[in-house]
Coordinates of C-alpha atoms in Angstrom, one line a residue:
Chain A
X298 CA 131.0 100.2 145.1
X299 CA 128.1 101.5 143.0
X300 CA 127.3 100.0 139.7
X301 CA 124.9 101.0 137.3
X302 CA 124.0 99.6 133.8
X303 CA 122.3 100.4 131.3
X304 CA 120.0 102.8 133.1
X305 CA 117.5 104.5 131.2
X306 CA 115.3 107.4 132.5
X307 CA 112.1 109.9 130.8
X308 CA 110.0 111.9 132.1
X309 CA 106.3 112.0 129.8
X310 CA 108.2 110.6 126.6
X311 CA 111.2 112.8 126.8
X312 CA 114.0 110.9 127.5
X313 CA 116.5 112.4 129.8
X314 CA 118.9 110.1 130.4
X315 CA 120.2 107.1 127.7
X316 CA 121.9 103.9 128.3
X317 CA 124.0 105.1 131.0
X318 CA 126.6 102.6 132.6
X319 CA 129.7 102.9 134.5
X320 CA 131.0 101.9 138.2
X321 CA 131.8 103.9 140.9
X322 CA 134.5 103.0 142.9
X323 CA 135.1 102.6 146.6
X324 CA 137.2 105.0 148.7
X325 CA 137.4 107.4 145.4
X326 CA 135.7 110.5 144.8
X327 CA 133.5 110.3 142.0
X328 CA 132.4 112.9 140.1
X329 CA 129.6 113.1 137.1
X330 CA 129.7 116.8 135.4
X331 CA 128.1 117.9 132.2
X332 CA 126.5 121.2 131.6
X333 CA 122.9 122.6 133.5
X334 CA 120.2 120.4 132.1
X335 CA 121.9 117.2 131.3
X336 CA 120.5 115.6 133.7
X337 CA 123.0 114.8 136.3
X338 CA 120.8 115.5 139.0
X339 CA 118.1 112.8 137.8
X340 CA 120.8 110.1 137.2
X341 CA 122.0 111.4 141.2
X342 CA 118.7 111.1 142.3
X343 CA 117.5 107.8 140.4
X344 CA 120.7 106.3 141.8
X345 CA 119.6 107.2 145.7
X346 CA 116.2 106.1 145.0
X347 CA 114.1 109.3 144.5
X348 CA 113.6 108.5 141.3
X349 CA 112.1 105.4 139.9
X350 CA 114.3 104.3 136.5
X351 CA 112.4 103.1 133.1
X352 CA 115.2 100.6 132.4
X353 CA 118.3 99.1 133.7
X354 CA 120.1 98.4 137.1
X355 CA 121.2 99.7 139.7
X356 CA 123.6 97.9 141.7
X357 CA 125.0 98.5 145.7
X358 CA 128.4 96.3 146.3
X359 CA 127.2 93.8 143.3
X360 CA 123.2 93.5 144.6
X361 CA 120.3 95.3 142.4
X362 CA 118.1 97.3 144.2
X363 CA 115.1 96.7 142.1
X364 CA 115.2 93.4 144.4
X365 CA 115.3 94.5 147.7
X366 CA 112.5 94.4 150.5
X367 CA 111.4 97.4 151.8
X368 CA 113.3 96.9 154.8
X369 CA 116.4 96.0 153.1
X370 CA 115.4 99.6 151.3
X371 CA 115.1 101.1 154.6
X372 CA 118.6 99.8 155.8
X373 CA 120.6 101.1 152.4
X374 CA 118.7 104.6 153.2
X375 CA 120.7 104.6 156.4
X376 CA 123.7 104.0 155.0
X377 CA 123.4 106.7 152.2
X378 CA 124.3 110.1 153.0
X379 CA 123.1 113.3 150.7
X380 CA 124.2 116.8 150.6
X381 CA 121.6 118.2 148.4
X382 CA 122.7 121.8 146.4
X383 CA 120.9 124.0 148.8
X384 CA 122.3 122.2 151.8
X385 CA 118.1 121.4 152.6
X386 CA 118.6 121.6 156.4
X387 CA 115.6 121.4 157.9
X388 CA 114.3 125.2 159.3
X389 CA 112.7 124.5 162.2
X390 CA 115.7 122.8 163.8
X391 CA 118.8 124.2 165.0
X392 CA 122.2 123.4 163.4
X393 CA 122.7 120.4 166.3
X394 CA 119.1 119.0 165.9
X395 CA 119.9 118.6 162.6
X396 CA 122.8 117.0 162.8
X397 CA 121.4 115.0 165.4
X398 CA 118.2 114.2 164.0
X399 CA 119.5 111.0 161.9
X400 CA 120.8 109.5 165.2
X401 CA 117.3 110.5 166.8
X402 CA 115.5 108.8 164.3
X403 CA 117.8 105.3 163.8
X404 CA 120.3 105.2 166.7
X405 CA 120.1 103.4 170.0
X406 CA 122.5 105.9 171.6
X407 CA 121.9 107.6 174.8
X408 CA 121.6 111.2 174.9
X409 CA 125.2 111.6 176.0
X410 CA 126.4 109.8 172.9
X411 CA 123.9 111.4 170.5
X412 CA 125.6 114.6 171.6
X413 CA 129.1 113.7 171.2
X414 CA 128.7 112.2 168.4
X415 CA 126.8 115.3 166.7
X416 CA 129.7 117.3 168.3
X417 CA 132.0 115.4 166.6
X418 CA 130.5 115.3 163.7
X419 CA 130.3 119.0 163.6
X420 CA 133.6 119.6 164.8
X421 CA 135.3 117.4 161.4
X422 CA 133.4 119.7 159.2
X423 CA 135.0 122.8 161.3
X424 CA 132.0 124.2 162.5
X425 CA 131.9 125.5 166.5
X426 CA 129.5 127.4 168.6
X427 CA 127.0 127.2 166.2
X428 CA 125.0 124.3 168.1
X429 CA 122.4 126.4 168.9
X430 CA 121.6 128.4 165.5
X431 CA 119.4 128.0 163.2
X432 CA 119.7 127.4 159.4
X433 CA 118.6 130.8 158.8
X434 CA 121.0 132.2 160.9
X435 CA 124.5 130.6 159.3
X436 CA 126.1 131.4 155.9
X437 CA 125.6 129.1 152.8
X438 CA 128.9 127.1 153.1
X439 CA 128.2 126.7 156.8
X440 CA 125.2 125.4 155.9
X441 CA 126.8 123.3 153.1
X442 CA 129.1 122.1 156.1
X443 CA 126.3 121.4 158.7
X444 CA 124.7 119.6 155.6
X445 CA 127.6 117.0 155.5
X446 CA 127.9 116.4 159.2
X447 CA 124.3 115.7 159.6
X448 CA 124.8 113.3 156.3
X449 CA 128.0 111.5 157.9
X450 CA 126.3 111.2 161.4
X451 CA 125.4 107.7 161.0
X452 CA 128.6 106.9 159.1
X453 CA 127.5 106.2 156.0
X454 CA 128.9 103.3 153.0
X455 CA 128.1 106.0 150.8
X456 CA 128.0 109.6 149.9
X457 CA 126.4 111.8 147.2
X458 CA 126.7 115.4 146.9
X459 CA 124.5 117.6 144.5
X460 CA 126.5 120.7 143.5
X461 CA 128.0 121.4 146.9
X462 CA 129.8 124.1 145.8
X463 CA 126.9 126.0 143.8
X464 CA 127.0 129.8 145.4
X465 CA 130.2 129.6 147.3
X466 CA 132.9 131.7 147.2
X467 CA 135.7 129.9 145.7
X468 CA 137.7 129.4 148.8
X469 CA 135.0 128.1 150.4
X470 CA 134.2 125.9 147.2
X471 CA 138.0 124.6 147.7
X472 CA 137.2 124.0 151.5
X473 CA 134.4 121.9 151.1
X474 CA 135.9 120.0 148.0
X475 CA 138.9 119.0 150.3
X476 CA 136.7 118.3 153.3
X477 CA 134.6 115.7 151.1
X478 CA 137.8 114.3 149.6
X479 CA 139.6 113.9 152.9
X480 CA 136.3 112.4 154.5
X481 CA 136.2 110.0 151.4
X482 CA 139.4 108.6 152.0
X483 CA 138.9 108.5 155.9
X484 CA 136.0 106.8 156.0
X485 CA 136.5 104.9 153.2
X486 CA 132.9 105.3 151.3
X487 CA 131.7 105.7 147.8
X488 CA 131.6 109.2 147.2
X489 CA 129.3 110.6 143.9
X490 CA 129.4 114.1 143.6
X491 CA 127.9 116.3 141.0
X492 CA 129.2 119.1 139.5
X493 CA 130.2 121.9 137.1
X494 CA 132.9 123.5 139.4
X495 CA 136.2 123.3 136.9
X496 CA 138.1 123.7 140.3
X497 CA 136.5 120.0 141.7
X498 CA 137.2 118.9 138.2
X499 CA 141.0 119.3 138.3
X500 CA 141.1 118.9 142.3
X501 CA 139.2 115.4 143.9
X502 CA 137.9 113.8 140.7
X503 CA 139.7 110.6 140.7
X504 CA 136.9 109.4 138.5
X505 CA 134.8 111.7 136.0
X506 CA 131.8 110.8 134.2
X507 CA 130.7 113.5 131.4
X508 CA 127.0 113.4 130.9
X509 CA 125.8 115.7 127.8
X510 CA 122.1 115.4 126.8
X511 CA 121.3 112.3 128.9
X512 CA 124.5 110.4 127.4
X513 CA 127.5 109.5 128.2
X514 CA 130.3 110.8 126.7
X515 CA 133.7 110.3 128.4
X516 CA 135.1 108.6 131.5
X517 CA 138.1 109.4 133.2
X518 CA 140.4 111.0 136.3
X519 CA 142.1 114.3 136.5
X520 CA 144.7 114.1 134.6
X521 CA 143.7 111.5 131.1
X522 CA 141.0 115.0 131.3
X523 CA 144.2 116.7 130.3
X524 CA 144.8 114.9 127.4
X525 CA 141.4 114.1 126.0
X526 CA 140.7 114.5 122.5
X527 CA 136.9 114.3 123.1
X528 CA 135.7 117.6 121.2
X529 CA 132.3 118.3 123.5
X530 CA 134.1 117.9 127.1
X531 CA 137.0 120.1 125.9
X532 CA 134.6 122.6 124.7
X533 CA 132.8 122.4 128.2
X534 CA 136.0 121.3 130.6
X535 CA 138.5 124.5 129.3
X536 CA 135.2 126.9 127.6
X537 CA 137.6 129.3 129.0
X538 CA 140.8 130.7 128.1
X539 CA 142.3 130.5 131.3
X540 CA 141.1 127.2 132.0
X541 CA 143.1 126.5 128.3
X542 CA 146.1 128.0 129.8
X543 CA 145.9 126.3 132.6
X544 CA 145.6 122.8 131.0
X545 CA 148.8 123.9 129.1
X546 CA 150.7 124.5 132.6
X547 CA 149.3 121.3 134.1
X548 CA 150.6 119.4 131.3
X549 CA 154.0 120.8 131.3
X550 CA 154.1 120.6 135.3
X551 CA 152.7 116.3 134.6
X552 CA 155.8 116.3 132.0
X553 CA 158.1 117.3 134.5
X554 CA 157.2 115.2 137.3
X555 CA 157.7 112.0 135.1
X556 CA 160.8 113.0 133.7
Chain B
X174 CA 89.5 112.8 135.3
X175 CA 91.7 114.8 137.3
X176 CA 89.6 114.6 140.6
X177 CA 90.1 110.5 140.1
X178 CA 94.0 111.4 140.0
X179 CA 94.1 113.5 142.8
X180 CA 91.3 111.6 145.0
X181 CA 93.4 108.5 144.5
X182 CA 97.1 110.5 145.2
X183 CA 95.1 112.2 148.1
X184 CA 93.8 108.3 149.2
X185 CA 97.6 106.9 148.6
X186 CA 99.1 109.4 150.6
X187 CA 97.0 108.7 153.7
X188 CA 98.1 105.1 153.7
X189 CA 101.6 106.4 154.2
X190 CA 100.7 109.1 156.9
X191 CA 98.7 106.6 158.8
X192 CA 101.7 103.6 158.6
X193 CA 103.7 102.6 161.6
X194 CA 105.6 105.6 163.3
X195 CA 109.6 105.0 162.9
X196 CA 110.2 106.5 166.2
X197 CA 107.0 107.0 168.7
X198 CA 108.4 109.4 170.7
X199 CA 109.6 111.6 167.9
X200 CA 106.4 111.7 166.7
X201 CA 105.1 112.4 170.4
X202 CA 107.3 115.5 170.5
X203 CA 106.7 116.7 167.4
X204 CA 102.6 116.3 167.8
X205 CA 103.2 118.8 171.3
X206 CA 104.8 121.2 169.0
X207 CA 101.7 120.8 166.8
X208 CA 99.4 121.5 169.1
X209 CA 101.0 124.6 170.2
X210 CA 101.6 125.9 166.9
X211 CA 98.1 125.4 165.4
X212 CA 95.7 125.1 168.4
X213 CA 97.3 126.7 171.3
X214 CA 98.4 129.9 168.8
X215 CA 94.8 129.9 167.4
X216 CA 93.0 130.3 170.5
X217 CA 93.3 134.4 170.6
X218 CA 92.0 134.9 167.0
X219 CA 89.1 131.9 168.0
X220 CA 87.8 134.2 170.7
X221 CA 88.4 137.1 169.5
X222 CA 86.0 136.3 166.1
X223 CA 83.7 134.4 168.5
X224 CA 83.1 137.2 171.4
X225 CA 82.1 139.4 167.7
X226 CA 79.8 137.2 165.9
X227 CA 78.2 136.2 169.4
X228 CA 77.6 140.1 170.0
X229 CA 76.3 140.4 166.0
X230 CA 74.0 137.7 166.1
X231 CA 72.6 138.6 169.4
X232 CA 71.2 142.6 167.7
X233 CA 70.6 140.9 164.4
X234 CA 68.1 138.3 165.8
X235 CA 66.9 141.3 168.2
X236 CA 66.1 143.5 165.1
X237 CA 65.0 140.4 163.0
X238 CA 62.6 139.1 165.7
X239 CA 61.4 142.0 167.4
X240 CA 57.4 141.4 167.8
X241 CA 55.2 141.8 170.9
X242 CA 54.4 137.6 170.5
X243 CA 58.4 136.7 170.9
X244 CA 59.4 136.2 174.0
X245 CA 62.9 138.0 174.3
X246 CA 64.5 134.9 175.6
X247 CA 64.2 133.8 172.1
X248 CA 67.3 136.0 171.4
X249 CA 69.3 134.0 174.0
X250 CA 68.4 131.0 172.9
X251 CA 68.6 131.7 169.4
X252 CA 72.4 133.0 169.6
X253 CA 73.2 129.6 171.4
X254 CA 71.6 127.6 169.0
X255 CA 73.4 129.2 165.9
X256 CA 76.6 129.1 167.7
X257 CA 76.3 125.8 168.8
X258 CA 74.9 124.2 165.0
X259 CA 76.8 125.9 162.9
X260 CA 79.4 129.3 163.6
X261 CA 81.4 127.6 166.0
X262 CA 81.5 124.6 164.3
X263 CA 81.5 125.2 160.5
X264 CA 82.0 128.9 159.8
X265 CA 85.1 128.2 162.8
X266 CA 86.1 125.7 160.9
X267 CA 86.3 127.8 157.2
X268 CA 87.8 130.5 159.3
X269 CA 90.6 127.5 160.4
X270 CA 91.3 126.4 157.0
X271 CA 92.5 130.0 156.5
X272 CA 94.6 130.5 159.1
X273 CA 95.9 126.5 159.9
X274 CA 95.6 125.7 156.5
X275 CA 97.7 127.9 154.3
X276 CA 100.3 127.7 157.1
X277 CA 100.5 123.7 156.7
X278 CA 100.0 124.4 152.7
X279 CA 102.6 126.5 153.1
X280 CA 105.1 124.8 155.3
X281 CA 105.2 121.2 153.9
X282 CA 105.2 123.1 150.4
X283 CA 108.3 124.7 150.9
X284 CA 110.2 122.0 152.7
X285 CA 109.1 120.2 149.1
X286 CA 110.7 122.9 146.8
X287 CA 114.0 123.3 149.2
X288 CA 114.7 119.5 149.1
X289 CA 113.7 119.0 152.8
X290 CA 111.5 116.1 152.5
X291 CA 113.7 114.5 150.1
X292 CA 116.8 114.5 152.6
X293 CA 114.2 113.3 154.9
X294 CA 113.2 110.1 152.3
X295 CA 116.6 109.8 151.7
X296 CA 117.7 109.2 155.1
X297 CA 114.9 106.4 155.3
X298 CA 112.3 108.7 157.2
X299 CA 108.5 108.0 156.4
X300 CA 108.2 112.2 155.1
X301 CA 104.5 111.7 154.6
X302 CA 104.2 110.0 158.3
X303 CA 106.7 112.6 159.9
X304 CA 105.6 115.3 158.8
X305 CA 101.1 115.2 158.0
X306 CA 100.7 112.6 161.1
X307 CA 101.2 115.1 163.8
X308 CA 99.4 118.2 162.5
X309 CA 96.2 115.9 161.5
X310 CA 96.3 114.3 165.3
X311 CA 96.7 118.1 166.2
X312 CA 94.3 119.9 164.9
X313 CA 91.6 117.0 164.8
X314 CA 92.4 116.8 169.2
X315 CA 92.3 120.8 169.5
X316 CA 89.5 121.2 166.9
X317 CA 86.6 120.2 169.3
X318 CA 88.2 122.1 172.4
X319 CA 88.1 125.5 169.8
X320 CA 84.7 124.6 169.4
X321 CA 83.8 124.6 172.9
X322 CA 85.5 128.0 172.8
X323 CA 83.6 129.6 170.6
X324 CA 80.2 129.1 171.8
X325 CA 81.2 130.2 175.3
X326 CA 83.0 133.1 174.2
X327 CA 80.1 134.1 171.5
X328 CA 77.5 133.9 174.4
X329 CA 79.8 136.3 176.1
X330 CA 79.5 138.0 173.5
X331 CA 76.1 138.2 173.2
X332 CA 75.5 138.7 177.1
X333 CA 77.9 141.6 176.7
X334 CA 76.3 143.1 173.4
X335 CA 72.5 142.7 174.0
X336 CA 72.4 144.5 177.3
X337 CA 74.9 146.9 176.4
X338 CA 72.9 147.6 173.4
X339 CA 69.5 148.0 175.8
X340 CA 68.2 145.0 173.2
X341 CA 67.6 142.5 176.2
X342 CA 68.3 142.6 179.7
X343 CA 71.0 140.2 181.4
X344 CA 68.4 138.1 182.7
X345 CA 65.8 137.3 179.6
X346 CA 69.3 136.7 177.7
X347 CA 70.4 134.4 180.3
X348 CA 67.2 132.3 180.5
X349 CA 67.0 131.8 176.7
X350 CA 70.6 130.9 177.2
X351 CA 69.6 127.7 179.3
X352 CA 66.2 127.3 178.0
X353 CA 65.4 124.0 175.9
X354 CA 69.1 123.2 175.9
X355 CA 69.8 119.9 173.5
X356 CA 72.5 118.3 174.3
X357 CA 72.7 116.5 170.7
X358 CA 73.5 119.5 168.9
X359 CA 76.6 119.6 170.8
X360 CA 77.5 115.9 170.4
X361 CA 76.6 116.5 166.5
X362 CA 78.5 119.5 166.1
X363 CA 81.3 118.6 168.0
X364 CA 81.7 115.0 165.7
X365 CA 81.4 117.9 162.6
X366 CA 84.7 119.9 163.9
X367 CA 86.4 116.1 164.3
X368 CA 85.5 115.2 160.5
X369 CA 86.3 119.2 159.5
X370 CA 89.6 119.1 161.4
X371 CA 90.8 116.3 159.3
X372 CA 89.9 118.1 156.5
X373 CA 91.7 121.3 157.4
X374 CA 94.9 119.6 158.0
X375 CA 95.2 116.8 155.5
X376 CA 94.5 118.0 152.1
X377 CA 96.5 121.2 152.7
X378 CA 99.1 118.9 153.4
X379 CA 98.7 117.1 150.4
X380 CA 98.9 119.8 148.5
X381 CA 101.8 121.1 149.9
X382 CA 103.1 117.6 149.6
X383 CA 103.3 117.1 146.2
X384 CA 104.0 120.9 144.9
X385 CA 106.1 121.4 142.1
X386 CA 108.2 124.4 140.9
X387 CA 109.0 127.6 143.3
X388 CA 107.7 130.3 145.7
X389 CA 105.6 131.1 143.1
X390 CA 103.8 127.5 143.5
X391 CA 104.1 127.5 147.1
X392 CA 102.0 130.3 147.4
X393 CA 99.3 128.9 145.0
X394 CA 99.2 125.9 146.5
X395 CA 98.6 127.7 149.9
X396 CA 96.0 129.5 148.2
X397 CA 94.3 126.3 146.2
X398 CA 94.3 124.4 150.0
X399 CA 92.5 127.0 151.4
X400 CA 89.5 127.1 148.5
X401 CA 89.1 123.5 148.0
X402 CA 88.9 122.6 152.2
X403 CA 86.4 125.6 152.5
X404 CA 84.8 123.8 149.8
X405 CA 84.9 120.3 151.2
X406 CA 83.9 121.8 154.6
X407 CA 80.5 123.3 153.0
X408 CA 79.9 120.5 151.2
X409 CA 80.5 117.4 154.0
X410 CA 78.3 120.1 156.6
X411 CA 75.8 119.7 154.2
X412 CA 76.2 116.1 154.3
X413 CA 76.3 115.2 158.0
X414 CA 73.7 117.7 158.4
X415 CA 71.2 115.4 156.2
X416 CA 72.5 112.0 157.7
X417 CA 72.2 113.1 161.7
X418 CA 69.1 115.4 161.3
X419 CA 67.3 113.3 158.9

């Protein structure tokens, strides 16, 4: 579980994100959304470490970060896995060397294992025959996909995900939401992942954290989203009529599943 | 103000490229794949320039020096002698920070602006180490071996030009070639193209470290690292010049 309170974040006076707490839970896939600019990414990246907070904690399975060694640092790296929005596979490496190159870098494992392991890595994500490709060479949500291999090769405690489904097609936007859900629950890891996909929204979030302007304005799951009364995440949640009419059928179907 | 800032960013981010390797034999393979890309790949355009100005400064020393008191062996010894002090160390070495340069600039830049380096941080990789240590090892090791390249090739060139040109004969070029050879200037320069390889592969690599922004940047950047190690080139020749000569 992740934990963070209070945190505070500004970059040259401007303050970008304010008093931000809430918990992250274990096993669930959590989700922060809020519109482009609210800063979503920075509280993402300040809770993986890329960015150094102002104020506040930031807290791995009950312990603050702010007092870890380096080498307790180094450890939690390993056990953090990132998909970053533009996948950020590295270009001189083929799709396996990137997969592989955590192991290379942290594992013990002979040769034979590395490879297995990258195979399997790559075949849980769906992708085959593509060892031997580069990044340039494969589409965006294969590269999305190779992205979350090479980030659950070491089998990571915990995942984030920056807009994973930013420039996908919306079947593959589905495809990756449901492979990140389904490795959530496998692996049993904290999962953060940020987005402004409406489809994610409705599908995996089993915890939602709206961010507008640096704050925090609502916390919830999939379905209390339904019913929120919350003026500014209704307005960015169902902006759009069909979203509207879908929240109407989602209700009614809710309504007829408890009754 | 702002050189402060960047001398001490430039001075912090050396303490992290030259920290302890994670993994020595990553680094060993990666440094061979250095090597290749900017030594080994640089070697045709090194000879190439150096068989040229070899050749130039050979008739422009004959035209200069032409006068029935010059022995012609002057011209022989005169094209080693400026090869050897300063083209195939320095003007080599500005002609590097072009080529080797803008494509480290340019590399570590945009593995900056697509989130590369930061999957690499996150993942508990030393970026800085990984990525700078091996292209500095790489081009300060092949650096001195270029060197050596050029002169020989330039005093091909020149024993192709000068005859060719009917400026000196094979044999007057060759003995001004050998004649009242120093070996110091070669130690000298050669310790030059060690301190100017440095140069050419770290601070384009810092400045393609910490870019911020776009392509746009990127290519800026690639473009800055190019001026300011030209600059810093010129400027610690001058230097070393004074110290070892003084």
């Amino acid at each position: 579980m992740i934990e963070i309170k209070n945190l505070c974040k500004s970059f040259e006076e401007r303050p970008v994100l304010k008093d931000i707490s809430t918990k992250f839970e274990k096993g669930k896939t959590n989700l922060i959304i809020g519109q482009s600019g609210s800063g979503k990414t920075v509280l993402l990246k300040s809770i993986v470490g890329l960015l150094e907070i102002d104020e506040g904690e930031i807290l791995y399975n009950g312990e603050d970060v702010a007092h870890f060694s380096n080498k307790e640092r180094k450890s939690l790296r390993q056990d953090i896995g990132m998909v970053f929005q533009g996948g950020a596979l590295f270009d001189s490496l083929t799709v396996e060397e990137n997969v592989r190159f955590p192991l290379d870098m942290f594992s013990k494992q002979t040769e034979k294992e590395k490879l297995d392991r990258v195979n399997f890595c790559l075949e849980r994500v769906d992708i085959k025959g593509a060892n031997e490709l580069y990044p340039a060479e494969i589409s965006g949500g294969m590269r999305k996909r190779v992205a979350i291999a090479r980030a659950i090769v070491l089998n990571p405690k915990y995942l984030f995900c920056d807009e994973p489904n930013s420039g996908l097609d919306p079947m593959t936007s589905i495809l990756i939401d449901n492979l990140i859900n389904q490795i959530t629950r496998d692996l049993d890891i904290t999962t953060i992942i940020n987005t402004h996909d409406m489809n994610s929204v409705m599908e995996i979030g089993d915890n939602i954290l709206f961010i507008s302007h640096g704050e925090k304005w609502w916390e919830g799951n999939k379905n209390e989203i339904l019913y929120t009364s919350n003026e500014k995440l209704n307005d960015f949640v169902f902006a759009s009529p069909l979203y509207r009419e879908m929240r109407t059928l989602k209700k009614q179907e809710l309504k007829d599943e408890q009754s | 103000m702002k050189f402060f800032f960047h001398l001490g960013q430039y001075m912090l981010l050396m303490k992290k490229v030259f920290s302890k390797p994670e993994k020595g034999r990553i680094y060993w393979r990666q440094l061979l794949v250095e090597i290749e890309k900017l030594g080994i790949d640089s070697i045709g355009i090194v000879v190439i320039i150096s068989v040229f100005m070899g050749g130039i400064i050979t008739l422009q020393l004959t035209y200069n020096l032409t006068n029935p008191f010059m022995p012609s062996y002057l011209i022989g010894l005169g094209n080693r002698d400026t090869l050897i002090l300063e083209f195939s160390s320095t003007v080599l070495s500005l002609m590097l920070a072009g080529k080797v340069g803008a494509n480290i600039a340019t590399e570590i830049g945009s593995m900056r602006i697509t989130e590369q380096i930061d999957s690499m941080e996150i993942m508990g990789v030393n970026s800085a180490s990984f990525l700078i240590l091996p292209k500095i090892i790489a081009v300060v090791f092949v650096s001195p071996m270029l060197f050596i390249l050029s002169i020989a090739t330039g005093l091909v060139g020149g024993l192709i030009t000068g005859p060719m040109a009917g400026v000196v004969t094979t044999a007057q070029y060759l003995n001004g070639v050998t004649y009242a050879f120093v070996p110091y200037y070669v130690t000298f320069s050669g310790l030059k193209t060690l301190v100017f390889g440095f140069l050419i592969a770290s601070v384009p690599a810092y400045k393609g470290y910490y870019v911020d922004g776009g392509a746009l940047e990127v290519g800026k950047v690639s473009t800055q690292s190019v001026v300011t190690t030209s600059i810093l080139i010129l400027f610690f020749d001058l230097i070393l010049t004074q110290i070892f000569f003084k």
